[in-house]
XYZ file of C-alpha atoms in Angstrom:
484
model
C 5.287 4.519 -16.535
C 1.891 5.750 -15.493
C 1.470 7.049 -12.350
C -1.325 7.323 -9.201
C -1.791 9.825 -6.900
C -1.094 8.492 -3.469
C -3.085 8.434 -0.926
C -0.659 10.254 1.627
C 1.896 13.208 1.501
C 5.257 11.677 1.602
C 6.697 11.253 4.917
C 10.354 12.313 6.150
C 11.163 9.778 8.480
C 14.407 9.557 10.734
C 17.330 7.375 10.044
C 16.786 3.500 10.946
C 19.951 4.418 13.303
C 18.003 7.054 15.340
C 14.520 6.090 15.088
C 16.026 2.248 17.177
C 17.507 4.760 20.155
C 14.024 6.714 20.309
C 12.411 3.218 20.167
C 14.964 2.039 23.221
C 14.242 5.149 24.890
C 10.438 4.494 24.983
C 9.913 4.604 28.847
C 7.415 1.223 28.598
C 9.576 -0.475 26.371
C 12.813 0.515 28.316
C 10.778 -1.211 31.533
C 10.289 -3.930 29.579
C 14.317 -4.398 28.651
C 15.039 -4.208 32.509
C 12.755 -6.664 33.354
C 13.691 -8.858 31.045
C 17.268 -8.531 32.575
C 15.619 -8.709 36.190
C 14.198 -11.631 35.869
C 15.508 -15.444 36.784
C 15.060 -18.750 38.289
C 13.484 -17.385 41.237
C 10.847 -15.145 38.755
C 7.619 -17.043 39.180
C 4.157 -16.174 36.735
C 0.677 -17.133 36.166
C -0.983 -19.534 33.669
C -1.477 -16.272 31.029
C 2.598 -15.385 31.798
C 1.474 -12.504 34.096
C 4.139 -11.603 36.547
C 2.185 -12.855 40.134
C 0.905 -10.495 42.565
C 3.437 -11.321 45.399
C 6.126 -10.183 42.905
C 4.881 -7.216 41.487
C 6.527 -4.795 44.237
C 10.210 -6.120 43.688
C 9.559 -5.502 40.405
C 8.205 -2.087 40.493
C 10.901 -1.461 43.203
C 13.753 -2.482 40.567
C 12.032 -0.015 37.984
C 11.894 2.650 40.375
C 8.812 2.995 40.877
C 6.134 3.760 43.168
C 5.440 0.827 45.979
C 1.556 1.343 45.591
C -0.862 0.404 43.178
C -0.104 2.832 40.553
C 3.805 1.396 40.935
C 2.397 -2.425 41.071
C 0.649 -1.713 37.603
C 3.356 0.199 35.721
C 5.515 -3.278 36.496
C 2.766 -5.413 35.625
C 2.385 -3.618 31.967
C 6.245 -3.224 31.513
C 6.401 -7.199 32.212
C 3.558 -8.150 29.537
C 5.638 -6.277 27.121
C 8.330 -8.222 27.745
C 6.099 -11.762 27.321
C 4.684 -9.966 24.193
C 7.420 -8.680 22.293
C 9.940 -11.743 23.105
C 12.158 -10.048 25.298
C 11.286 -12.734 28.011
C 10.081 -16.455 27.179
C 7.687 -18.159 29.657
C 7.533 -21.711 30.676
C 4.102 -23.048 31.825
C 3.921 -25.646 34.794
C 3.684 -28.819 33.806
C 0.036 -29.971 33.600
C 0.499 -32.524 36.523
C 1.823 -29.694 38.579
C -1.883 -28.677 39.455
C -4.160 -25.566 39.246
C -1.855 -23.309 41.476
C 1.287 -24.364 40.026
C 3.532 -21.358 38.273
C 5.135 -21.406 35.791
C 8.816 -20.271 35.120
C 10.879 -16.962 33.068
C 13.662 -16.857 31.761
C 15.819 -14.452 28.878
C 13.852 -14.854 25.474
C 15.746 -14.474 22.060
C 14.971 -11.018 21.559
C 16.794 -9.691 24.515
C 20.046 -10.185 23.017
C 18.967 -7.954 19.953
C 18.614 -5.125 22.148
C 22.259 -4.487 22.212
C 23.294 -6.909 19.910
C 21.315 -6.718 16.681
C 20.827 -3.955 13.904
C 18.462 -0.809 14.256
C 15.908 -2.896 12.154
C 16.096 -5.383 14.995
C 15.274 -3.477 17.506
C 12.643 -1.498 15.419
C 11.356 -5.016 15.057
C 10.800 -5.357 18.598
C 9.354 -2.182 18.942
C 6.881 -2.681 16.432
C 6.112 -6.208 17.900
C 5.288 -3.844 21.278
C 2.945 -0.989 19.779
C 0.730 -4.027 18.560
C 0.340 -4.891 21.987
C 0.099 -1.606 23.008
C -2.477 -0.942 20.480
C -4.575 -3.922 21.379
C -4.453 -2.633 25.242
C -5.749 0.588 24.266
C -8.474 -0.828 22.259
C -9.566 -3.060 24.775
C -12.646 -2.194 27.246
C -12.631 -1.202 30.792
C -13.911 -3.159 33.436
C -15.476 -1.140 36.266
C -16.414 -3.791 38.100
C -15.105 -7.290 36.482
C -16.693 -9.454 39.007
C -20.490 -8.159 37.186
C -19.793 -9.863 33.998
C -18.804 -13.316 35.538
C -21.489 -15.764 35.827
C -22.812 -18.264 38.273
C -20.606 -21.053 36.412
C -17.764 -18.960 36.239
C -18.250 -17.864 32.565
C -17.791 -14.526 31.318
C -20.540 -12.194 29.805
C -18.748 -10.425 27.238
C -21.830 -9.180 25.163
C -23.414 -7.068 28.235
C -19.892 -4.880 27.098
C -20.836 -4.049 24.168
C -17.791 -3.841 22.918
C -16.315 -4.845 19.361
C -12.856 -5.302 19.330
C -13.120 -4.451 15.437
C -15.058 -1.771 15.984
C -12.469 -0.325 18.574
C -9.584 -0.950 16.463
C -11.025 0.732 13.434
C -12.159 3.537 15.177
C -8.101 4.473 16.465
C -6.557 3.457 13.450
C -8.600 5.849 11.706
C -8.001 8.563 14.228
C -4.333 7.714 14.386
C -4.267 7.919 10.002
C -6.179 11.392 10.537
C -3.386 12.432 13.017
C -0.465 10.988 10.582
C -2.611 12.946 7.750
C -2.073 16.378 9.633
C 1.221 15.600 10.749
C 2.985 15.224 7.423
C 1.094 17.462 5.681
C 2.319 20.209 7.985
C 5.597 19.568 8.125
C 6.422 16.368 9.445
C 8.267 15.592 12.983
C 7.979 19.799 13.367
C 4.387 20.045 13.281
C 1.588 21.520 15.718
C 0.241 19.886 18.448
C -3.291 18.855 17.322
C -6.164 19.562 20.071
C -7.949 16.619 20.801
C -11.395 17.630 20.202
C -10.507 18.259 16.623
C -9.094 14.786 16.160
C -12.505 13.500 17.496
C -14.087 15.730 15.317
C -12.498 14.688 12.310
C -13.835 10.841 13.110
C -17.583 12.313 13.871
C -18.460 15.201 12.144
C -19.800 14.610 8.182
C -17.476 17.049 5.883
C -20.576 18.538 4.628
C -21.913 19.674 8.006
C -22.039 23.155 8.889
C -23.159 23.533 12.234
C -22.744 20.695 14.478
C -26.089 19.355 16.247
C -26.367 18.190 19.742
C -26.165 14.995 19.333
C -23.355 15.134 16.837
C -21.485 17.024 19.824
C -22.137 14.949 22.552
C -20.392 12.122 19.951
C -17.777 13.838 19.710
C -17.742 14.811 23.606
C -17.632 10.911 24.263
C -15.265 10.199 21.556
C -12.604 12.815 23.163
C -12.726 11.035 26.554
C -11.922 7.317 24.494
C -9.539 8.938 22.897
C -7.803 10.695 26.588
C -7.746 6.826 27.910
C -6.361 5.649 24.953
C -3.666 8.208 23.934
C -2.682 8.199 27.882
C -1.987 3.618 27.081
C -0.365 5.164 23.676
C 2.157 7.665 25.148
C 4.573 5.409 26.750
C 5.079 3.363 23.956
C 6.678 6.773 22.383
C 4.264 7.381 19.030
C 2.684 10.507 20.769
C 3.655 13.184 23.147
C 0.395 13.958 24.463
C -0.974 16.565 27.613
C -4.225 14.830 28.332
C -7.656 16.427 29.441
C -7.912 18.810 32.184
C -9.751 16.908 34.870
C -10.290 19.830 36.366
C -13.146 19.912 33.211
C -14.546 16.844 34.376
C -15.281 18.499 37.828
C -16.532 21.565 36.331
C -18.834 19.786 33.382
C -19.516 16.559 34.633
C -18.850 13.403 33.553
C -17.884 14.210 29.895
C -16.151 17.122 28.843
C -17.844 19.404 26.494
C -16.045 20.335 23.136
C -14.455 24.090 23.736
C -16.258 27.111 22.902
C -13.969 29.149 19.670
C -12.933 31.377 22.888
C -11.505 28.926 25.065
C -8.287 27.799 26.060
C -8.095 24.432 23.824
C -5.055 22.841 24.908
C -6.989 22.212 28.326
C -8.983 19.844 26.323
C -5.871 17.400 25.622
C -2.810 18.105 22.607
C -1.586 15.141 20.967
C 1.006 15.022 18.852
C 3.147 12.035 16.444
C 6.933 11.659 17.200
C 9.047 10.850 14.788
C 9.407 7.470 15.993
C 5.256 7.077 15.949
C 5.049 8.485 12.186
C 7.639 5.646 11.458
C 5.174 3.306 13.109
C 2.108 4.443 11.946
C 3.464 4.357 8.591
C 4.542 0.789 9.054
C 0.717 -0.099 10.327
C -0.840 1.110 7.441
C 1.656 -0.345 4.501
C 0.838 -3.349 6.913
C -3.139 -2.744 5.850
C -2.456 -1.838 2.483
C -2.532 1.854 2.415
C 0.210 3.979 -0.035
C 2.006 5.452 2.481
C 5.174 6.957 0.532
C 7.867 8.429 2.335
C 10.931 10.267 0.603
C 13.865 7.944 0.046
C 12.048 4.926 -1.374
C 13.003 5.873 -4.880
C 15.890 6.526 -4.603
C 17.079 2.725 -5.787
C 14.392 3.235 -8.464
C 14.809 3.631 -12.341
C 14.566 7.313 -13.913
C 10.824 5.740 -15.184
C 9.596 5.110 -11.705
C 11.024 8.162 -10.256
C 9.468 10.625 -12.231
C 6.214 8.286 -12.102
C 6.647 8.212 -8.558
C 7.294 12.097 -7.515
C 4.593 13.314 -10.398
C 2.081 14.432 -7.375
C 4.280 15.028 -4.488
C 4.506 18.507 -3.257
C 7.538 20.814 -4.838
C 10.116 20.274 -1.469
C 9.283 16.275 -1.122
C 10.187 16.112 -5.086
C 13.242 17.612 -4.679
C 13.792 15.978 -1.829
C 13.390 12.388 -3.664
C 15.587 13.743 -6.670
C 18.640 14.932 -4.824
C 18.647 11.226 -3.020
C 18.023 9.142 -6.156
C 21.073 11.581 -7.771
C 22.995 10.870 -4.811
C 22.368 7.260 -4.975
C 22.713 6.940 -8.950
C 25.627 9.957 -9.504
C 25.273 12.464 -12.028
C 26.750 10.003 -14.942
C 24.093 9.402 -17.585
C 21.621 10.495 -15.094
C 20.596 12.946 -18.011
C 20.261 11.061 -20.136
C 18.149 8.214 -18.838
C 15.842 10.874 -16.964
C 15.026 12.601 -20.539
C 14.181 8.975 -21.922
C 11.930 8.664 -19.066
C 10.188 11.958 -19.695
C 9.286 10.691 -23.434
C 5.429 9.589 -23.263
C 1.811 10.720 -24.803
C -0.096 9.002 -21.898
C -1.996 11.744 -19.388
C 1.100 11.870 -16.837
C 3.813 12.384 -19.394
C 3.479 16.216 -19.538
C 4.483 15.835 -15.483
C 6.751 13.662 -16.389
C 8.567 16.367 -18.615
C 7.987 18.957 -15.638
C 9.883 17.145 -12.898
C 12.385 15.973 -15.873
C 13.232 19.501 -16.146
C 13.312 20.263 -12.754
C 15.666 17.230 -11.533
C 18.257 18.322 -14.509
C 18.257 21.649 -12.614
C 19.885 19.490 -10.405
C 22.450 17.801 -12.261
C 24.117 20.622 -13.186
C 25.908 21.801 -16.620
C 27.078 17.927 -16.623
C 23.466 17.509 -18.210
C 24.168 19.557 -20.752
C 25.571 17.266 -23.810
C 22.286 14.405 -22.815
C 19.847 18.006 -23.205
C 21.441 19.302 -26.243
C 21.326 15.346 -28.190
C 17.487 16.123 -28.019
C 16.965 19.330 -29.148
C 15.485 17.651 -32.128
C 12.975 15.589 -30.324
C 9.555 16.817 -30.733
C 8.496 15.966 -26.896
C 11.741 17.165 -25.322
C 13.172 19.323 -27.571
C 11.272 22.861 -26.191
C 12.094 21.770 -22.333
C 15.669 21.430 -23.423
C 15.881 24.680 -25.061
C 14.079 26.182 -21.727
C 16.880 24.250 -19.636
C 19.253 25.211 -21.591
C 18.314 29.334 -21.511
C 18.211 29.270 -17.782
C 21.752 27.627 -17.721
C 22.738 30.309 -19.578
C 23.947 28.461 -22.397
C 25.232 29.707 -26.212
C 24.716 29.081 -29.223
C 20.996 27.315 -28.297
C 18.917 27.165 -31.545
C 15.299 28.683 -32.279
C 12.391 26.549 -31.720
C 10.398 26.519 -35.222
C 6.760 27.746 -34.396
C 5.377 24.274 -33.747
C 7.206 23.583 -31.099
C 6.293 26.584 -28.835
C 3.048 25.895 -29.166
C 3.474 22.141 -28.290
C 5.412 23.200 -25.363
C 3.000 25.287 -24.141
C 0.099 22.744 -24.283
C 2.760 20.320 -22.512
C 3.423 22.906 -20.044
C -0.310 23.909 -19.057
C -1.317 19.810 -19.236
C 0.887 19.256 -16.867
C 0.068 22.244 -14.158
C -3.896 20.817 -14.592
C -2.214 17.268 -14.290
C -0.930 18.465 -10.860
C -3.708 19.992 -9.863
C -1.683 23.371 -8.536
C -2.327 26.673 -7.383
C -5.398 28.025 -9.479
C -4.195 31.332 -9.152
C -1.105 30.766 -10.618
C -2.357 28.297 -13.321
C -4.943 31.149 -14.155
C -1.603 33.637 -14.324
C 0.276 30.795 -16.654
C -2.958 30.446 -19.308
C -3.278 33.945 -19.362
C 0.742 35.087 -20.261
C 0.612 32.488 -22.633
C -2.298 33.415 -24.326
C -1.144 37.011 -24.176
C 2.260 36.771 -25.330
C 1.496 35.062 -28.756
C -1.015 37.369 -31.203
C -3.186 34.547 -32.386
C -2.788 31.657 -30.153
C -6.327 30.316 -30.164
C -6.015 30.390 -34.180
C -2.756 28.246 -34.021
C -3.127 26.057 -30.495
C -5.933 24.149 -32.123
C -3.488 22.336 -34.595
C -0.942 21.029 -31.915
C -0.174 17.534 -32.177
C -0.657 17.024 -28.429
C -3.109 14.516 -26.850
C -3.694 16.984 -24.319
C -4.476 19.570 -27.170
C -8.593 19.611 -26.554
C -8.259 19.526 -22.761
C -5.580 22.147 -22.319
C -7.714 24.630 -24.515
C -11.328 23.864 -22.834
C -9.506 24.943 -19.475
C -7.689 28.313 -20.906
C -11.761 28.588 -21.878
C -13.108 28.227 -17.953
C -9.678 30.072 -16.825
C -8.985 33.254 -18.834
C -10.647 36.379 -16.897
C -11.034 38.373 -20.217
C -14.478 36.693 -22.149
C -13.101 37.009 -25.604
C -10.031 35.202 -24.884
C -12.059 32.789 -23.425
C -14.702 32.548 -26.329
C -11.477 31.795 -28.684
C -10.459 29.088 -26.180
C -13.305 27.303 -25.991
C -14.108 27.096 -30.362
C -10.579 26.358 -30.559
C -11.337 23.336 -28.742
C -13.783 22.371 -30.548
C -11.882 22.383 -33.629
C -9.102 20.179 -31.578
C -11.668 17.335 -30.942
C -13.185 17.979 -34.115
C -10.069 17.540 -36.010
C -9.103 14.470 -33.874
C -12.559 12.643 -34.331
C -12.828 13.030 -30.398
């Protein structure tokens, strides 16, 4: 029943339901779709499936678009999107056919999921499409593509200088950063994030103070990457983003400078997740490996693994998690088993107990008969006697001595366990301590394996020095009496 701190916040993520229409209503993969339905016998493509030149203006025509470039290359994107994600299947010419044969398109499998199959279809698809997406924006830029092609018609791909690991590292880790920020404040309702501080966050060492020069002209050169790729990322629907001013790139040259604490930031790009590109980002990085919790995925889970599984999330995310797992499980012997789960002397259980508490707040008087069968129980029996007092129940026995000082060890082992507010933990050692004449004297003997830990910290947290002086020998006596 142990439990690790995850790497991430939990996430809140939209219903399966209504993350599939923001994934349908993705402008490139919405292209895509019509093309797909666009195309037929007369559709011809190239040897890589690429939509051929001569054909690119019906298609941009049919989506609407422009009858220029700019309209010629939307199509041509929308189309590989199609190839890639299985929405269209391509036939190659057969090799007899020749060097300038084309091959043929026609309706791939996936089309018919777009209507037909289940929001995890679709989301499928849409996943299947940010890969490509992702690779695009990864991939370099050729000013001039007729430079790196050789004499014998070879390509010179080292005179990039490119690493397509490299590249893909480098906006994964910028797009975990961004997913970092996003769900620790607040989910789908947080802030824009300004772009310089995104590249600043892949660049600057945490222990910097002042940025050098060449730190910032990094970071000046990592914000106009990031502009070309976020601008390949929007349409796929994981960011809403207001690029770079290129009025800046008039005004400062070739790259733009990071802003000065005075200036207007947002002219140097805002990017921010959707909800539908925190469910994809998520589903990257469980993809890698990365914990990436998001509330509802205990909710099929045993008492054990729930309170294992909320001990370090924030207070709303817990409660969150509990209400959903109570919803899922129903109040019967929900009491019951979560109070069996809270039973442990390994470092976690003293969260354990904390969140046990808490999710009975939940339950409701019908947890009352499970509390009151372990009044008795050394571990549980002063958290049911709290519960109990705040449900305003009678005829709730005395703890004996012992087990208000247990409880309190329990109680301040788990606030270090969870790594709180230190002001408030500071508050918590300090009313204890207070509110019992003699506590040092007594707290020593507590058969608690947190016993020697709990009292060293009252020791480095109590403001008055005596208290603190008591605190400290009467953890020496703990491990001495212990053998630790």
């Amino acid at each position: 029943m142990s439990a690790e701190r995850p790497t991430l916040p939990p996430v809140r993520l939209r219903t399966e339901a209504e993350l599939a229409r923001d994934a349908l209503a993705a402008p490139l993969l919405a292209r895509a779709v019509r093309l797909a339905r666009w195309a037929g016998p007369e559709t011809r493509v190239g040897a890589g499936g690429e939509l051929v030149e001569e054909q690119l203006p019906a298609a941009a025509e049919h989506l609407g678009l422009t009858a220029d470039e700019d309209g010629a290359a939307e199509a041509s994107e929308a189309w590989r999107l199609a190839v890639d994600t299985g929405l269209v299947d391509i036939e190659d010419p057969e090799e007899a056919a020749g060097e300038d044969a084309e091959g043929t398109a026609s309706a791939g499998e996936n089309l018919a999921l777009i209507t037909g199959g289940s929001p995890q279809d679709v989301l499928s698809i849409w996943l299947d499409g940010l890969e490509a997406v992702h690779a695009d924006a990864t991939a370099p830029v050729f000013e001039d593509f007729a430079d790196l092609v050789g004499e014998d018609g070879s390509i010179d791909f080292e005179s990039l200088n490119w690493d397509p690991e490299v590249e893909a590292e480098f906006l994964d880790g910028v797009l975990g950063n961004l997913y970092l920020l996003t769900v620790s404040d607040g989910g789908a309702d947080a802030a824009p994030v300004p772009l310089p501080a995104l590249a600043a966050s892949m660049i600057v060492p945490d222990d910097m103070g002042e940025p050098t020069d060449d730190v910032l002209e990094q970071v000046s050169e990592a914000m106009m990457r990031l502009d070309d790729q976020f601008r390949v990322l929007e349409p796929i629907g994981i960011v809403e983003y207001r690029p770079l001013d290129e009025a800046l790139l008039a005004e400062e040259g070739e790259d733009a400078t990071p802003p000065a604490d005075d200036e207007d930031v947002t002219r140097y790009g805002m990017v921010k997740l959707t909800p539908l590109g925190l469910y994809g980002i998520r589903a990257r990085m469980l993809e890698a490996g990365v914990d990436a919790p998001a509330i509802g995925d205990l909710a099929d889970k045993a008492a054990d693994a729930l309170l294992g599984g909320i001990a370090y999330y924030p207070e709303t995310a817990a409660r969150s998690e509990v209400e959903l797992w109570l919803t899922r499980r129903g109040a019967d012997g929900a009491a019951a088993e979560l109070l069996a789960a809270a039973r442990g002397a390994d470092q976690q259980a003293p969260l354990r107990r904390l969140h046990c508490q808490q999710a009975l707040a939940l339950v409701g008087a019908e947890a009352e008969p499970a509390v009151r069968a372990v009044l008795d129980d050394p571990e549980l029996g002063g958290l049911a006697r709290v519960w109990l007092a705040e449900l305003g129940a009678v005829d709730v026995p005395a703890p004996p001595e012992s087990m208000i000082f247990w409880l309190a060890i329990d109680t301040i082992a788990a606030q270090l366990e969870s790594e709180g507010d230190l002001e408030a933990l500071q508050g918590l050692v300090e009313g204890l301590a207070g509110r019992h004449s003699g506590f040092f004297d007594e707290a020593w003997r507590v058969e608690h394996p947190a016993t020697a830990d709990v009292l060293e910290a009252m020791g480095r947290l109590h403001s008055d020095k005596k208290k603190a002086k008591e605190a400290r020998k009467a953890a020496f006596k703990a491990r001495s009496r212990t053998g630790a």
